[in-house]
Short mmCIF file of C-alpha atoms and ligand atoms in Angstrom, two decimals:
data_model
loop_
_atom_site.label_atom_id
_atom_site.label_comp_id
_atom_site.label_asym_id
_atom_site.label_seq_id
_atom_site.Cartn_x
_atom_site.Cartn_y
_atom_site.Cartn_z
CA MET A 1 -7.12 -15.18 24.54
CA LYS A 2 -5.72 -11.30 24.87
CA ILE A 3 -4.51 -9.57 22.27
CA ALA A 4 -2.78 -5.82 21.93
CA ILE A 5 -3.53 -4.15 18.94
CA TYR A 6 -1.09 -1.39 17.96
CA SER A 7 -1.84 1.49 15.22
CA SER A 8 -5.38 0.88 15.82
CA GLN A 9 -7.94 3.12 14.60
CA SER A 10 -11.55 3.78 15.46
CA TYR A 11 -12.35 1.44 11.73
CA ASP A 12 -10.17 -1.09 13.62
CA LYS A 13 -11.70 -0.96 16.52
CA GLU A 14 -14.89 -1.54 15.38
CA TYR A 15 -14.11 -4.44 12.75
CA LEU A 16 -11.31 -6.08 14.80
CA GLY A 17 -13.19 -5.73 18.22
CA ALA A 18 -16.23 -7.43 16.36
CA ALA A 19 -14.37 -10.52 14.75
CA GLY A 20 -12.31 -10.94 18.51
CA LYS A 21 -15.83 -10.83 19.70
CA GLU A 22 -16.91 -14.03 17.89
CA TYR A 23 -14.04 -16.02 18.97
CA GLY A 24 -14.56 -14.70 22.62
CA TYR A 25 -11.17 -13.42 22.63
CA GLU A 26 -10.47 -10.38 24.79
CA THR A 27 -8.80 -6.92 22.35
CA GLU A 28 -7.44 -4.31 23.61
CA PHE A 29 -6.66 -0.96 21.17
CA PHE A 30 -3.04 0.80 21.61
CA GLU A 31 -2.95 3.99 19.30
CA ALA A 32 0.65 3.47 19.90
CA SER A 33 2.64 1.87 16.90
CA LEU A 34 4.32 -0.80 17.83
CA ASN A 35 8.35 -0.70 18.86
CA HIS A 36 10.46 -2.11 21.48
CA LYS A 37 9.65 0.66 23.65
CA THR A 38 5.79 0.18 22.94
CA ALA A 39 6.02 -3.30 23.41
CA LYS A 40 5.47 -3.23 27.15
CA LEU A 41 2.26 -2.28 26.67
CA ALA A 42 1.60 -5.98 25.92
CA THR A 43 2.83 -7.17 29.60
CA GLY A 44 0.19 -9.97 30.23
CA PHE A 45 -0.95 -10.39 26.48
CA ASP A 46 -1.00 -13.67 24.40
CA ALA A 47 -1.06 -12.43 21.14
CA VAL A 48 0.10 -9.22 19.09
CA CYS A 49 -1.43 -7.73 15.89
CA ALA A 50 0.42 -4.83 14.38
CA PHE A 51 0.27 -3.35 11.04
CA VAL A 52 1.63 -2.13 7.70
CA ASN A 53 3.90 0.95 8.92
CA ASP A 54 5.47 -0.92 12.40
CA VAL A 55 8.54 -1.33 12.10
CA ILE A 56 8.97 -5.28 13.17
CA ASN A 57 12.69 -5.28 13.47
CA ARG A 58 15.37 -7.01 15.83
CA GLN A 59 14.92 -4.73 18.89
CA THR A 60 10.77 -4.45 18.26
CA LEU A 61 10.84 -8.54 18.06
CA GLU A 62 13.11 -9.03 21.36
CA ALA A 63 10.65 -6.38 23.17
CA VAL A 64 8.04 -8.47 22.12
CA ALA A 65 9.27 -12.17 23.07
CA ALA A 66 10.28 -10.68 26.86
CA GLU A 67 7.12 -10.52 27.16
CA HIS A 68 6.50 -13.98 26.56
CA ILE A 69 4.57 -13.11 23.14
CA GLY A 70 4.78 -15.90 20.21
CA ILE A 71 2.77 -14.28 18.04
CA ILE A 72 2.37 -11.26 15.93
CA ALA A 73 -0.64 -11.14 13.87
CA LEU A 74 -0.40 -8.67 11.09
CA ARG A 75 -3.27 -7.24 9.70
CA CYS A 76 -1.89 -6.64 6.05
CA ALA A 77 -0.43 -8.39 3.25
CA GLY A 78 3.04 -7.16 3.28
CA PHE A 79 5.42 -8.49 5.17
CA ASN A 80 8.34 -6.17 4.38
CA ASN A 81 8.56 -4.55 7.92
CA VAL A 82 9.36 -7.62 9.62
CA ASP A 83 13.14 -8.99 10.30
CA LEU A 84 11.93 -12.85 9.61
CA GLU A 85 15.16 -13.90 10.47
CA ALA A 86 15.26 -12.52 14.30
CA ALA A 87 11.04 -13.91 14.66
CA HIS A 88 12.39 -17.25 13.29
CA GLU A 89 15.48 -17.26 15.76
CA LEU A 90 13.55 -15.35 18.45
CA GLY A 91 10.55 -18.19 18.29
CA ILE A 92 7.92 -15.40 16.78
CA ARG A 93 5.27 -16.60 14.33
CA ILE A 94 4.62 -14.12 11.79
CA MET A 95 0.92 -14.46 10.31
CA ARG A 96 -0.43 -11.76 8.04
CA VAL A 97 -3.62 -11.56 5.46
CA PRO A 98 -2.28 -12.38 2.39
CA ALA A 99 -5.69 -11.58 0.29
CA TYR A 100 -8.42 -9.59 1.04
CA SER A 101 -10.56 -7.56 -1.28
CA PRO A 102 -8.34 -6.84 -4.21
CA PHE A 103 -11.17 -4.92 -5.44
CA ALA A 104 -10.56 -2.25 -2.57
CA VAL A 105 -6.41 -1.85 -3.75
CA ALA A 106 -7.48 -1.76 -7.60
CA GLU A 107 -10.59 0.82 -7.66
CA HIS A 108 -8.74 2.82 -5.55
CA ALA A 109 -5.92 2.72 -8.16
CA VAL A 110 -8.76 3.92 -10.38
CA SER A 111 -10.54 6.25 -8.19
CA LEU A 112 -6.64 8.45 -8.34
CA ILE A 113 -6.57 7.63 -12.39
CA LEU A 114 -10.20 9.51 -12.81
CA THR A 115 -10.01 12.39 -10.08
CA LEU A 116 -6.21 13.35 -11.44
CA ASN A 117 -7.08 13.39 -15.21
CA ARG A 118 -10.67 14.82 -14.77
CA LYS A 119 -9.52 17.33 -11.80
CA THR A 120 -13.11 16.32 -9.76
CA HIS A 121 -11.03 17.31 -6.70
CA LYS A 122 -10.45 20.51 -8.06
CA ALA A 123 -14.03 21.16 -9.90
CA TYR A 124 -15.39 20.32 -6.34
CA HIS A 125 -13.83 23.28 -4.26
CA ARG A 126 -14.45 25.42 -7.38
CA VAL A 127 -17.94 25.13 -7.71
CA ARG A 128 -18.20 25.13 -3.77
CA ASP A 129 -16.79 28.61 -3.94
CA SER A 130 -19.25 29.63 -6.99
CA ASN A 131 -16.24 29.17 -9.84
CA PHE A 132 -17.97 27.53 -12.65
CA SER A 133 -15.17 28.21 -14.93
CA LEU A 134 -14.11 25.18 -16.90
CA GLU A 135 -10.61 26.85 -17.57
CA ARG A 136 -7.47 24.46 -16.52
CA LEU A 137 -10.22 21.72 -16.21
CA VAL A 138 -9.40 19.56 -19.89
CA GLY A 139 -8.78 15.75 -19.41
CA PHE A 140 -8.31 12.89 -21.98
CA ASP A 141 -10.46 9.94 -22.47
CA VAL A 142 -9.06 6.76 -20.65
CA HIS A 143 -10.89 4.79 -23.68
CA GLY A 144 -8.43 3.52 -25.85
CA LYS A 145 -5.38 4.36 -24.05
CA LYS A 146 -2.03 1.73 -23.07
CA VAL A 147 -2.03 1.04 -19.33
CA GLY A 148 1.19 -0.78 -18.15
CA ILE A 149 0.27 -2.98 -15.31
CA VAL A 150 3.71 -4.06 -13.33
CA GLY A 151 2.79 -7.19 -11.21
CA THR A 152 -0.14 -9.70 -12.35
CA GLY A 153 -1.20 -10.66 -9.19
CA LYS A 154 -4.53 -10.66 -7.18
CA ILE A 155 -4.65 -6.65 -7.48
CA GLY A 156 -3.13 -6.06 -10.68
CA GLN A 157 -5.84 -8.87 -12.66
CA VAL A 158 -8.42 -6.92 -11.10
CA PHE A 159 -7.30 -3.50 -12.25
CA ALA A 160 -6.13 -4.55 -15.72
CA GLY A 161 -10.08 -5.83 -15.75
CA ILE A 162 -11.33 -2.65 -15.10
CA MET A 163 -9.08 -0.73 -17.14
CA GLN A 164 -10.29 -3.06 -19.92
CA GLY A 165 -13.67 -2.01 -19.15
CA PHE A 166 -13.04 1.37 -19.82
CA GLY A 167 -11.78 0.04 -23.63
CA CYS A 168 -8.03 0.40 -22.65
CA ASN A 169 -5.08 -2.14 -24.06
CA ILE A 170 -3.37 -3.67 -21.71
CA ILE A 171 0.34 -4.38 -21.20
CA ALA A 172 2.00 -6.44 -18.30
CA TYR A 173 5.53 -7.07 -16.51
CA ASP A 174 5.42 -9.84 -14.03
CA PRO A 175 8.69 -12.16 -13.48
CA TYR A 176 5.60 -14.80 -13.28
CA PRO A 177 3.55 -14.27 -15.77
CA ASP A 178 0.08 -15.70 -15.44
CA GLU A 179 -0.32 -17.79 -18.73
CA SER A 180 -4.18 -17.39 -18.53
CA LEU A 181 -4.26 -13.46 -19.10
CA ALA A 182 -3.21 -13.93 -22.66
CA SER A 183 -6.65 -15.36 -23.64
CA LYS A 184 -8.08 -12.09 -21.43
CA GLY A 185 -6.05 -9.74 -24.18
CA ILE A 186 -3.02 -9.24 -21.30
CA VAL A 187 0.30 -8.74 -23.35
CA TYR A 188 3.23 -9.75 -21.19
CA VAL A 189 6.09 -7.45 -22.25
CA GLU A 190 9.56 -6.83 -20.83
CA LEU A 191 9.75 -4.30 -17.80
CA ASP A 192 11.42 -1.13 -19.43
CA THR A 193 8.69 -1.34 -22.53
CA ILE A 194 6.03 -0.91 -20.23
CA PHE A 195 7.59 2.47 -19.19
CA SER A 196 7.98 3.40 -22.50
CA GLU A 197 4.71 2.91 -24.01
CA SER A 198 2.62 3.02 -21.53
CA ASP A 199 0.18 5.96 -21.26
CA ILE A 200 -0.71 5.04 -17.76
CA ILE A 201 1.57 2.97 -15.59
CA SER A 202 0.35 1.40 -12.11
CA LEU A 203 2.25 -1.18 -9.62
CA HIS A 204 0.47 -3.87 -8.42
CA CYS A 205 4.17 -5.71 -7.26
CA PRO A 206 5.17 -6.21 -3.62
CA LEU A 207 8.36 -4.74 -2.22
CA THR A 208 10.79 -6.97 -2.37
CA PRO A 209 15.07 -6.45 -3.03
CA ASP A 210 14.15 -6.95 -6.81
CA THR A 211 11.38 -4.17 -7.10
CA TYR A 212 12.95 -1.63 -4.31
CA GLN A 213 13.12 1.83 -6.63
CA LEU A 214 11.65 -0.32 -10.21
CA VAL A 215 10.58 3.04 -10.75
CA ASN A 216 14.44 5.24 -11.01
CA ARG A 217 15.65 7.47 -13.45
CA ASN A 218 16.72 5.15 -16.16
CA ARG A 219 13.14 3.98 -16.51
CA LEU A 220 11.84 7.33 -16.36
CA ASN A 221 13.82 8.42 -18.53
CA LEU A 222 11.62 6.01 -20.39
CA ILE A 223 8.44 7.22 -19.86
CA LYS A 224 6.48 8.92 -22.44
CA LYS A 225 5.66 13.17 -22.12
CA GLY A 226 2.45 13.11 -20.43
CA ALA A 227 2.24 9.79 -18.35
CA MET A 228 0.72 8.96 -15.54
CA LEU A 229 2.16 7.00 -12.52
CA ILE A 230 -0.07 5.24 -10.15
CA ASN A 231 1.70 3.81 -7.23
CA THR A 232 -0.99 1.78 -4.55
CA SER A 233 1.84 -0.92 -3.61
CA ARG A 234 4.58 0.67 -1.50
CA GLY A 235 6.51 3.28 -1.68
CA LYS A 236 9.56 2.10 -1.84
CA LEU A 237 9.27 0.94 -5.29
CA ILE A 238 9.91 4.45 -6.48
CA ASN A 239 13.09 6.85 -6.02
CA THR A 240 11.06 10.24 -4.87
CA GLU A 241 14.14 12.50 -6.09
CA ALA A 242 14.27 11.01 -9.74
CA VAL A 243 10.17 11.70 -9.93
CA ILE A 244 10.52 14.82 -8.77
CA GLU A 245 12.84 15.55 -11.57
CA VAL A 246 10.95 14.19 -14.24
CA LEU A 247 7.31 15.83 -12.75
CA ARG A 248 9.73 19.13 -12.78
CA ASN A 249 10.94 18.83 -15.98
CA LYS A 250 7.26 17.94 -16.98
CA GLN A 251 8.16 14.39 -18.77
CA LEU A 252 5.44 12.89 -15.92
CA GLY A 253 2.09 14.16 -16.60
CA TYR A 254 0.43 13.20 -13.53
CA LEU A 255 1.64 11.32 -10.49
CA GLY A 256 -0.86 9.46 -8.06
CA ILE A 257 0.32 8.15 -4.85
CA ASP A 258 -1.39 5.87 -2.08
CA VAL A 259 2.08 4.97 -0.59
CA TYR A 260 5.19 7.00 0.04
CA ALA A 261 8.91 5.94 0.53
CA GLU A 262 8.92 7.73 3.90
CA GLU A 263 5.84 7.34 5.04
CA GLU A 264 6.00 5.57 8.41
CA LYS A 265 6.33 8.77 10.13
CA LEU A 266 3.73 10.45 8.61
CA PHE A 267 0.58 8.34 7.50
CA PHE A 268 -2.23 7.07 9.58
CA ARG A 269 -1.87 10.57 11.67
CA ASP A 270 -3.26 13.45 11.83
CA LEU A 271 -0.45 16.22 11.55
CA SER A 272 -2.29 19.02 10.18
CA GLU A 273 -1.00 21.18 13.39
CA ARG A 274 2.75 20.47 13.10
CA ILE A 275 5.47 20.99 10.44
CA ILE A 276 6.13 18.70 8.08
CA ASP A 277 10.27 17.70 8.68
CA ASP A 278 10.09 16.27 5.25
CA GLU A 279 10.83 17.94 2.23
CA LYS A 280 9.95 15.43 -0.82
CA ILE A 281 6.70 14.82 0.45
CA MET A 282 6.26 18.44 0.63
CA HIS A 283 7.68 19.19 -2.52
CA LEU A 284 5.54 16.58 -3.98
CA MET A 285 2.53 18.58 -2.38
CA THR A 286 3.25 21.37 -4.24
CA PHE A 287 2.55 19.91 -8.20
CA PRO A 288 -0.91 20.72 -9.40
CA ASN A 289 -0.49 17.56 -11.24
CA VAL A 290 0.22 15.08 -8.14
CA LEU A 291 -2.28 13.63 -5.55
CA ILE A 292 -1.43 11.54 -2.80
CA THR A 293 -3.79 9.70 -0.63
CA ALA A 294 -2.34 8.53 2.70
CA HIS A 295 -2.30 4.21 1.95
CA GLN A 296 -6.34 4.17 2.09
CA ALA A 297 -6.26 1.84 -0.47
CA PHE A 298 -7.81 -1.02 1.50
CA LEU A 299 -9.80 0.99 3.08
CA THR A 300 -13.62 -0.18 2.29
CA GLN A 301 -15.84 -2.56 4.49
CA GLU A 302 -15.45 -5.25 3.04
CA ALA A 303 -11.64 -5.74 3.07
CA LEU A 304 -11.74 -4.17 6.91
CA THR A 305 -14.39 -7.11 7.20
CA GLN A 306 -12.27 -9.73 5.51
CA ILE A 307 -8.99 -8.45 7.36
CA ALA A 308 -10.12 -8.89 10.79
CA ALA A 309 -11.84 -12.19 10.18
CA THR A 310 -8.62 -13.71 8.74
CA THR A 311 -6.00 -11.85 11.69
CA MET A 312 -8.43 -13.43 14.55
CA GLU A 313 -8.54 -17.11 12.62
CA ASN A 314 -4.76 -16.55 11.69
CA ILE A 315 -4.23 -16.29 15.63
CA TYR A 316 -7.00 -19.45 16.46
CA VAL A 317 -4.94 -21.19 14.51
CA TYR A 318 -1.59 -20.71 16.67
CA SER A 319 -3.32 -20.70 19.74
CA GLN A 320 -4.39 -24.34 18.84
CA GLY A 321 -0.79 -25.29 17.56
CA ARG A 322 -1.40 -25.09 14.22
CA THR A 323 0.07 -23.10 11.19
CA ASN A 324 -1.98 -22.49 7.99
CA GLU A 325 -0.71 -20.48 4.42
CA ASN A 326 -0.92 -16.82 6.26
CA GLU A 327 2.53 -17.58 7.83
CA VAL A 328 5.09 -15.77 7.13
CA SER A 329 8.78 -17.42 6.83
CA GLY A 330 12.11 -16.99 5.09
CA LYS A 331 14.66 -14.39 4.42
CA ASN A 332 13.56 -11.04 5.10
CA LEU A 333 12.89 -8.72 2.63
CA VAL A 334 14.01 -4.80 1.92
P1 NAD B 401 0.11 -10.53 -5.29
O1 NAD B 401 1.37 -11.87 -4.51
O2 NAD B 401 -0.85 -11.74 -5.66
O3 NAD B 401 0.73 -9.96 -6.53
C1 NAD B 401 1.64 -9.20 -6.68
C2 NAD B 401 2.80 -9.57 -7.98
O4 NAD B 401 3.77 -9.41 -8.03
C3 NAD B 401 2.20 -11.20 -8.38
O5 NAD B 401 1.99 -11.82 -9.21
C4 NAD B 401 4.42 -11.87 -8.50
O6 NAD B 401 4.41 -12.61 -9.37
C5 NAD B 401 4.49 -9.99 -8.78
N1 NAD B 401 5.86 -9.19 -8.77
C6 NAD B 401 7.32 -10.32 -8.01
N2 NAD B 401 8.13 -9.41 -8.41
C7 NAD B 401 7.77 -8.87 -9.18
C8 NAD B 401 8.91 -8.02 -9.50
N3 NAD B 401 9.70 -7.99 -9.64
N4 NAD B 401 8.32 -7.46 -10.84
C9 NAD B 401 6.77 -7.29 -11.23
N5 NAD B 401 5.83 -8.29 -11.01
C10 NAD B 401 7.04 -8.79 -9.33
O7 NAD B 401 0.00 -8.97 -3.90
P2 NAD B 401 -1.79 -8.18 -4.61
O8 NAD B 401 -2.65 -9.04 -3.54
O9 NAD B 401 -1.61 -8.21 -6.30
O10 NAD B 401 -0.76 -6.98 -4.03
C11 NAD B 401 0.38 -6.17 -4.71
C12 NAD B 401 0.56 -5.15 -3.81
O11 NAD B 401 -0.10 -4.61 -3.33
C13 NAD B 401 1.61 -5.61 -2.54
O12 NAD B 401 2.42 -6.05 -2.66
C14 NAD B 401 1.15 -4.87 -1.26
O13 NAD B 401 2.52 -4.26 -1.33
C15 NAD B 401 -0.04 -3.67 -1.75
N6 NAD B 401 -0.93 -3.60 -1.22
C16 NAD B 401 -1.46 -2.45 -1.14
C17 NAD B 401 -2.43 -1.81 -0.26
C18 NAD B 401 -2.96 -0.39 0.13
O14 NAD B 401 -3.77 -0.12 1.02
N7 NAD B 401 -2.55 0.15 -0.61
C19 NAD B 401 -3.32 -2.78 0.38
C20 NAD B 401 -3.10 -3.79 0.02
C21 NAD B 401 -1.63 -4.27 -0.75
#
């Protein structure tokens, strides 16, 4: 098998290259993202491997089909970037990596909370500048706070366990509650209650038509003054304008995001010498109580190892004319 790997970074070469070798596969890495123009790079290949921000719409899929390629192996869990209907029509199979170290993402959500709260990012720079003042570094005890979790799947549950370790009280919302969580002290509530009662709100649900801009003006108007909002799931779960409004009027105390609604044209690239043509993210970056990371929650050695292994296994299963539970089908999501 010859696999064309798009949107690749140095760590992809290391982990996917090694996993591919175990199957005897030839891997070629392209920095370009997968789209209708770059699909041409895959001429003569048997499989395409894409990532979370590749826009795999009908036009892209038609271009992939024109290369006689029957599989796109996503090296991520989410597949909201794929037009599944078009893929089905064109006979292109879509495989993904539904689970890989929920710890990586849950732990990153916790690191956003702790950094925003105790301002270690600011302290680091101050001390290196011989500024040993503690002015404006006051945080709060996480212990005893009420944490609201939206989505109690794999990541949400790991996150809940960590926050319970801090001594937090956990409330959660999920349209498909996990009954076993009651015995662990997690109380399911209505979605609006998450917003009205939580000191810290953390989003761990997928992006679907139901969850698109789940964090909207109405819900943000419910939040406790000074609450913290954390999003390590998908940017479009949040209405960015509405969140800027509650940051400006100081209703929202802290915002920690690893994902951003318009991240496709920004994240995973070094744009440090460019003018950023996105006023909303530039506005967000001006707030002292906003912390943004560029979709790195998954980025641990353990997660990368699992992602690479499952991606190659998915391609192997496809090459054998079989399927597995990692194949996605059905109506397209948002
Ligand atoms: P999962 O499928 O195990 O859990 C998702 C949970 O969300 C499920 O319990 C589901 O019932 C629930 N859910 C579905 N619709 C909902 C709704 N309308 N409101 C509230 N909850 C709803 O998925 P997971 O592995 O826990 O991953 C969660 C999300 O994390 C993924 O969908 C992905 O968007 C995101 N993610 C981000 C990164 C990153 O690097 N930042 C990496 C991996 C995953």
